[in-house]
Amino acid sequence: MSGTVNGLHHVTMIASGAVANNAFYTEALGLRRVKTTVNFDAPDVYHLYFGDELGRAGTVMTSFPFKGAARGRRGAGEAAETSFAVPAGSLSAWEERLSPLGPVRRETRFGQERLALEGPDGEGIALVGVEGDARTPWTGVVGEEMGVRGFQGVTLWLRDAGPTVELLTLMGYDEEGREGAFIRMRARNGNGADVVDLREDRSLPFAQQSAGSVHHIAFSVPDRAAQAEVRRALSEVGFQPTPSIDRDYFYAIYFRSPGGVLFEVATEEPGFTRDEAAEALGTALKLPKQHAHLRDALKRQLEPLDGVQS
Ligand code: ZN
């Protein structure tokens, strides 16, 4: 259907340091760092991308590590948890793998077993046992039988979920069920990263975004034509999405959702192989062209990361 999205594209968080952030997503969760670049607006801050082999839409966690940033406060108006899909039988192995890093809680939500934990900046993470997820995991560190398939989804914390249910319905999601404070929305035409859970609680304090906070969530569309249709559909009901912005690896529009969460709609084109071969993804510091002249200074300022050539 036109004017709708295909699940999530990426999730972007704020971190307090590149080394710990990189270590958690690549070594603990076993994702591949598919791009090492810098923030368009603050080029002395990395923009790191972690995902599957090619950084396919629906697998990509990205971070802005602002060195020494204070911890944010979780609350209403943000994506308070990002969940990753892993094979249903692998949760005990994951529990064993991740427990040394901090507390891991076993939970059940909508009939699915999950592990809830925090990343190095306190970010809310879950690993959800999903049956039959056909996506191929990156197996650099973690084997096929455990490997992260990509996102399952995100959980938005909201004081009032109603307007967000309406918005997601417009974007191509159906309400799948309600359980306690949670409303589960699922993309009709999803890429695997299909779930948006809404936790509604009118007593929640508002989030204060800083380290450990999700800055925005991005939904996926194949190309700019599909993005233009989504943009038109959003504008027709009163949202004010930005024009399409070239983010080097995708084109992006942004708008504020009614519950306060910043939404983006990003294209699958051109992808992370735009400026690096598939086998070399993430291994070179890539700079947006307006910042290319800063390379020498940035190499001195940015924290060294393993596997990055200078
Ligand atoms: Zn984004």
Short mmCIF file of C-alpha atoms and ligand atoms in Angstrom, two decimals:
data_model
loop_
_atom_site.label_atom_id
_atom_site.label_comp_id
_atom_site.label_asym_id
_atom_site.label_seq_id
_atom_site.Cartn_x
_atom_site.Cartn_y
_atom_site.Cartn_z
CA MET A 1 0.00 0.00 0.00
CA SER A 2 1.33 3.43 -0.82
CA GLY A 3 2.19 5.90 1.88
CA THR A 4 3.22 3.25 4.38
CA VAL A 5 6.53 2.08 5.84
CA ASN A 6 8.16 -1.37 6.05
CA GLY A 7 9.04 -1.51 9.75
CA LEU A 8 12.08 0.10 11.32
CA HIS A 9 15.16 1.28 9.44
CA HIS A 10 17.49 2.30 12.28
CA VAL A 11 17.49 3.46 15.90
CA THR A 12 19.85 6.26 16.93
CA MET A 13 21.06 6.69 20.50
CA ILE A 14 23.30 9.02 22.47
CA ALA A 15 26.33 7.49 24.19
CA SER A 16 28.98 8.87 26.53
CA GLY A 17 31.99 7.27 24.89
CA ALA A 18 32.77 5.51 21.63
CA VAL A 19 34.90 2.69 23.00
CA ALA A 20 32.36 1.22 25.45
CA ASN A 21 29.50 1.75 23.00
CA ASN A 22 31.40 0.04 20.20
CA ALA A 23 32.45 -2.83 22.45
CA PHE A 24 28.92 -3.54 23.63
CA TYR A 25 27.28 -3.62 20.22
CA THR A 26 30.09 -5.42 18.39
CA GLU A 27 31.58 -7.73 21.02
CA ALA A 28 28.70 -8.40 23.44
CA LEU A 29 25.78 -8.35 20.98
CA GLY A 30 27.92 -9.46 18.04
CA LEU A 31 26.72 -6.90 15.50
CA ARG A 32 28.95 -5.68 12.71
CA ARG A 33 30.14 -2.08 12.75
CA VAL A 34 29.10 -1.21 9.21
CA LYS A 35 30.07 2.45 9.17
CA THR A 36 32.48 4.66 11.07
CA THR A 37 31.65 8.26 10.35
CA VAL A 38 30.93 11.52 12.19
CA ASN A 39 27.88 13.53 13.17
CA PHE A 40 26.88 15.91 10.35
CA ASP A 41 26.29 18.77 12.81
CA ALA A 42 29.11 18.00 15.28
CA PRO A 43 31.94 16.42 13.28
CA ASP A 44 34.12 15.94 16.35
CA VAL A 45 31.58 13.31 17.48
CA TYR A 46 31.43 9.91 15.82
CA HIS A 47 28.36 8.50 14.18
CA LEU A 48 28.72 4.72 14.51
CA TYR A 49 26.44 2.22 12.79
CA PHE A 50 26.05 -1.40 13.93
CA GLY A 51 23.97 -3.98 12.07
CA ASP A 52 23.99 -7.11 9.97
CA GLU A 53 26.51 -7.85 7.22
CA LEU A 54 25.41 -4.93 5.05
CA GLY A 55 23.57 -2.83 7.58
CA ARG A 56 20.21 -3.72 6.09
CA ALA A 57 17.18 -1.72 7.10
CA GLY A 58 15.71 -3.07 10.31
CA THR A 59 19.05 -4.13 11.81
CA VAL A 60 20.96 -0.88 12.38
CA MET A 61 21.65 0.61 15.81
CA THR A 62 23.49 3.90 15.46
CA SER A 63 25.13 6.06 18.09
CA PHE A 64 26.42 9.55 18.71
CA PRO A 65 29.04 9.10 21.43
CA PHE A 66 29.39 12.51 23.10
CA LYS A 67 32.46 11.99 25.27
CA GLY A 68 31.55 12.29 28.95
CA ALA A 69 27.86 13.08 28.36
CA ALA A 70 25.78 12.82 31.53
CA ARG A 71 23.24 10.01 31.84
CA GLY A 72 19.77 10.83 30.50
CA ARG A 73 16.59 10.14 32.44
CA ARG A 74 14.18 7.67 30.95
CA GLY A 75 10.59 8.81 30.68
CA ALA A 76 7.64 9.70 28.52
CA GLY A 77 8.25 10.89 24.98
CA GLU A 78 11.03 8.55 23.95
CA ALA A 79 11.85 5.06 22.76
CA ALA A 80 12.87 3.70 26.14
CA GLU A 81 13.81 0.22 24.95
CA THR A 82 15.20 -1.25 21.75
CA SER A 83 14.61 -4.96 21.23
CA PHE A 84 16.64 -7.36 19.11
CA ALA A 85 15.31 -10.62 17.69
CA VAL A 86 17.30 -13.77 18.51
CA PRO A 87 16.39 -17.44 17.98
CA ALA A 88 13.76 -18.59 20.47
CA GLY A 89 16.01 -21.34 21.88
CA SER A 90 19.01 -19.09 22.48
CA LEU A 91 17.91 -17.01 25.47
CA SER A 92 19.71 -19.12 28.10
CA ALA A 93 22.95 -18.84 26.16
CA TRP A 94 22.44 -15.09 25.86
CA GLU A 95 21.71 -14.84 29.56
CA GLU A 96 24.98 -16.57 30.31
CA ARG A 97 26.84 -14.37 27.83
CA LEU A 98 25.44 -11.04 29.04
CA SER A 99 25.03 -11.59 32.80
CA PRO A 100 28.68 -10.77 33.58
CA LEU A 101 28.07 -7.28 32.14
CA GLY A 102 25.17 -6.44 34.46
CA PRO A 103 21.72 -7.50 35.60
CA VAL A 104 19.62 -9.42 33.06
CA ARG A 105 15.87 -9.88 33.72
CA ARG A 106 13.77 -12.63 32.17
CA GLU A 107 10.31 -11.44 31.14
CA THR A 108 7.41 -12.50 28.97
CA ARG A 109 5.61 -9.98 26.81
CA PHE A 110 2.79 -10.90 24.43
CA GLY A 111 3.74 -14.55 24.90
CA GLN A 112 7.38 -14.04 23.90
CA GLU A 113 10.26 -14.80 26.24
CA ARG A 114 12.74 -11.96 26.48
CA LEU A 115 15.80 -10.77 28.34
CA ALA A 116 15.79 -7.15 29.49
CA LEU A 117 19.05 -5.40 30.32
CA GLU A 118 20.87 -2.13 30.04
CA GLY A 119 23.65 -1.18 27.67
CA PRO A 120 26.78 0.64 28.86
CA ASP A 121 25.03 4.03 29.05
CA GLY A 122 21.93 2.62 30.73
CA GLU A 123 20.05 2.30 27.46
CA GLY A 124 17.13 -0.12 27.59
CA ILE A 125 17.85 -3.26 25.58
CA ALA A 126 15.89 -6.48 25.17
CA LEU A 127 16.69 -9.70 23.39
CA VAL A 128 13.48 -11.39 22.33
CA GLY A 129 13.18 -15.05 21.39
CA VAL A 130 11.51 -15.00 17.98
CA GLU A 131 10.50 -18.18 16.11
CA GLY A 132 11.27 -18.37 12.43
CA ASP A 133 12.96 -15.03 11.82
CA ALA A 134 14.45 -15.62 8.37
CA ARG A 135 16.98 -12.80 8.50
CA THR A 136 20.65 -13.84 8.37
CA PRO A 137 22.73 -12.83 11.39
CA TRP A 138 26.24 -11.40 11.23
CA THR A 139 28.44 -14.11 12.70
CA GLY A 140 31.69 -12.28 13.36
CA VAL A 141 31.65 -12.99 17.11
CA VAL A 142 28.38 -14.79 17.92
CA GLY A 143 27.44 -17.93 16.01
CA GLU A 144 24.49 -18.55 13.69
CA GLU A 145 22.52 -20.44 16.37
CA MET A 146 22.45 -17.35 18.65
CA GLY A 147 23.10 -14.44 16.34
CA VAL A 148 20.99 -11.28 16.42
CA ARG A 149 18.66 -11.26 13.41
CA GLY A 150 18.00 -7.55 13.59
CA PHE A 151 15.58 -5.46 15.58
CA GLN A 152 12.35 -6.91 16.79
CA GLY A 153 11.27 -3.35 17.53
CA VAL A 154 11.12 -0.56 20.06
CA THR A 155 9.02 0.34 23.07
CA LEU A 156 7.81 3.92 23.22
CA TRP A 157 6.91 5.36 26.62
CA LEU A 158 3.94 7.67 26.30
CA ARG A 159 1.54 9.49 28.60
CA ASP A 160 -1.23 9.07 26.03
CA ALA A 161 -0.84 6.35 23.41
CA GLY A 162 -4.00 7.16 21.41
CA PRO A 163 -2.58 9.67 18.91
CA THR A 164 0.48 7.48 18.30
CA VAL A 165 -1.77 4.46 17.60
CA GLU A 166 -3.53 6.61 14.99
CA LEU A 167 -0.28 7.79 13.46
CA LEU A 168 1.22 4.29 13.26
CA THR A 169 -2.00 2.99 11.71
CA LEU A 170 -1.63 5.63 9.01
CA MET A 171 1.99 4.54 8.51
CA GLY A 172 1.04 0.89 7.92
CA TYR A 173 0.81 -0.69 11.37
CA ASP A 174 -2.04 -2.73 12.88
CA GLU A 175 -2.86 -3.02 16.54
CA GLU A 176 -2.02 -6.62 17.41
CA GLY A 177 -2.97 -6.71 21.05
CA ARG A 178 -3.02 -5.13 24.49
CA GLU A 179 -1.39 -6.52 27.62
CA GLY A 180 -1.25 -4.50 30.82
CA ALA A 181 0.14 -1.08 29.98
CA PHE A 182 1.37 -2.22 26.54
CA ILE A 183 -0.22 -1.84 23.13
CA ARG A 184 1.53 -3.83 20.42
CA MET A 185 1.55 -2.35 16.92
CA ARG A 186 2.91 -4.46 14.05
CA ALA A 187 3.88 -3.38 10.54
CA ARG A 188 1.65 -4.99 7.93
CA ASN A 189 4.47 -5.02 5.37
CA GLY A 190 7.40 -5.36 7.68
CA ASN A 191 11.06 -6.21 7.08
CA GLY A 192 11.31 -8.20 10.36
CA ALA A 193 11.78 -5.14 12.59
CA ASP A 194 8.02 -4.97 12.76
CA VAL A 195 7.02 -4.23 16.32
CA VAL A 196 6.35 -0.93 18.02
CA ASP A 197 5.13 -1.44 21.58
CA LEU A 198 3.50 1.54 23.25
CA ARG A 199 3.68 1.68 27.02
CA GLU A 200 1.06 4.09 28.22
CA ASP A 201 1.39 5.59 31.68
CA ARG A 202 -0.06 8.99 32.48
CA SER A 203 2.13 9.36 35.57
CA LEU A 204 5.47 9.05 33.74
CA PRO A 205 7.87 11.98 34.07
CA PHE A 206 9.09 13.32 30.75
CA ALA A 207 12.37 11.91 29.49
CA GLN A 208 15.54 13.99 29.65
CA GLN A 209 17.62 13.03 26.66
CA SER A 210 21.33 12.49 27.12
CA ALA A 211 23.62 9.47 27.26
CA GLY A 212 21.63 6.24 27.13
CA SER A 213 18.65 7.87 25.44
CA VAL A 214 17.34 7.02 22.01
CA HIS A 215 17.52 10.25 20.00
CA HIS A 216 15.12 9.12 17.28
CA ILE A 217 13.73 6.06 15.56
CA ALA A 218 13.71 5.71 11.78
CA PHE A 219 11.17 3.80 9.72
CA SER A 220 12.08 2.20 6.42
CA VAL A 221 10.91 2.85 2.88
CA PRO A 222 12.55 1.43 -0.25
CA ASP A 223 13.32 4.68 -2.06
CA ARG A 224 12.69 8.38 -2.41
CA ALA A 225 9.46 7.91 -4.36
CA ALA A 226 8.00 5.86 -1.50
CA GLN A 227 9.34 8.41 0.98
CA ALA A 228 7.59 11.22 -0.91
CA GLU A 229 4.30 9.31 -0.64
CA VAL A 230 4.72 8.89 3.12
CA ARG A 231 5.63 12.56 3.39
CA ARG A 232 2.49 13.54 1.51
CA ALA A 233 0.29 11.27 3.65
CA LEU A 234 1.77 12.77 6.84
CA SER A 235 1.36 16.34 5.59
CA GLU A 236 -2.27 15.69 4.70
CA VAL A 237 -3.10 14.92 8.33
CA GLY A 238 -1.20 17.92 9.69
CA PHE A 239 2.33 16.71 10.40
CA GLN A 240 5.20 18.87 9.20
CA PRO A 241 7.95 16.55 7.99
CA THR A 242 11.22 18.12 6.88
CA PRO A 243 12.23 17.99 3.23
CA SER A 244 14.20 14.90 2.25
CA ILE A 245 17.79 15.28 3.50
CA ASP A 246 20.78 13.43 2.03
CA ARG A 247 22.40 11.47 4.89
CA ASP A 248 25.02 9.87 2.59
CA TYR A 249 23.78 6.29 3.20
CA PHE A 250 20.03 7.04 3.02
CA TYR A 251 17.65 9.95 2.50
CA ALA A 252 15.77 11.07 5.59
CA ILE A 253 12.72 13.07 6.57
CA TYR A 254 12.03 13.89 10.21
CA PHE A 255 8.95 14.87 12.19
CA ARG A 256 7.86 14.96 15.83
CA SER A 257 5.28 12.29 16.68
CA PRO A 258 2.36 13.25 18.95
CA GLY A 259 3.82 11.50 22.00
CA GLY A 260 7.06 13.48 21.69
CA VAL A 261 9.24 10.82 20.03
CA LEU A 262 11.26 12.08 17.05
CA PHE A 263 10.38 9.96 14.00
CA GLU A 264 12.41 9.65 10.81
CA VAL A 265 11.53 7.93 7.55
CA ALA A 266 14.67 6.71 5.78
CA THR A 267 15.28 5.07 2.41
CA GLU A 268 17.04 1.76 1.80
CA GLU A 269 18.96 3.50 -0.98
CA PRO A 270 21.88 3.95 -1.47
CA GLY A 271 23.01 1.89 1.56
CA PHE A 272 26.33 1.47 3.34
CA THR A 273 28.22 0.07 0.35
CA ARG A 274 27.96 3.49 -1.27
CA ASP A 275 31.52 4.40 -0.29
CA GLU A 276 33.05 1.13 0.98
CA ALA A 277 33.17 -2.43 -0.33
CA ALA A 278 30.92 -4.90 1.50
CA GLU A 279 33.89 -6.78 3.00
CA ALA A 280 35.48 -3.53 4.28
CA LEU A 281 32.43 -1.88 5.85
CA GLY A 282 33.22 0.12 8.96
CA THR A 283 37.00 -0.16 8.68
CA ALA A 284 37.78 3.36 7.43
CA LEU A 285 36.84 6.72 8.93
CA LYS A 286 34.34 8.12 6.44
CA LEU A 287 33.66 11.84 6.51
CA PRO A 288 30.71 13.69 4.96
CA LYS A 289 32.17 15.76 2.13
CA GLN A 290 31.61 19.09 3.91
CA HIS A 291 33.86 17.83 6.74
CA ALA A 292 36.53 16.12 4.61
CA HIS A 293 38.98 18.99 5.14
CA LEU A 294 38.88 18.33 8.92
CA ARG A 295 40.28 14.80 8.61
CA ASP A 296 43.66 15.37 10.28
CA ALA A 297 42.19 17.30 13.21
CA LEU A 298 39.36 14.79 13.68
CA LYS A 299 41.77 11.87 13.70
CA ARG A 300 43.49 13.51 16.67
CA GLN A 301 40.23 14.31 18.48
CA LEU A 302 38.20 11.14 18.00
CA GLU A 303 38.76 8.21 20.35
CA PRO A 304 40.72 5.49 18.56
CA LEU A 305 38.52 2.48 17.75
CA ASP A 306 39.81 -0.99 17.03
CA GLY A 307 39.64 -2.03 13.42
CA VAL A 308 39.62 1.53 12.03
CA GLN A 309 42.45 2.40 9.68
CA SER A 310 43.64 5.99 9.68
ZN ZN B 1 18.40 8.67 11.80
#
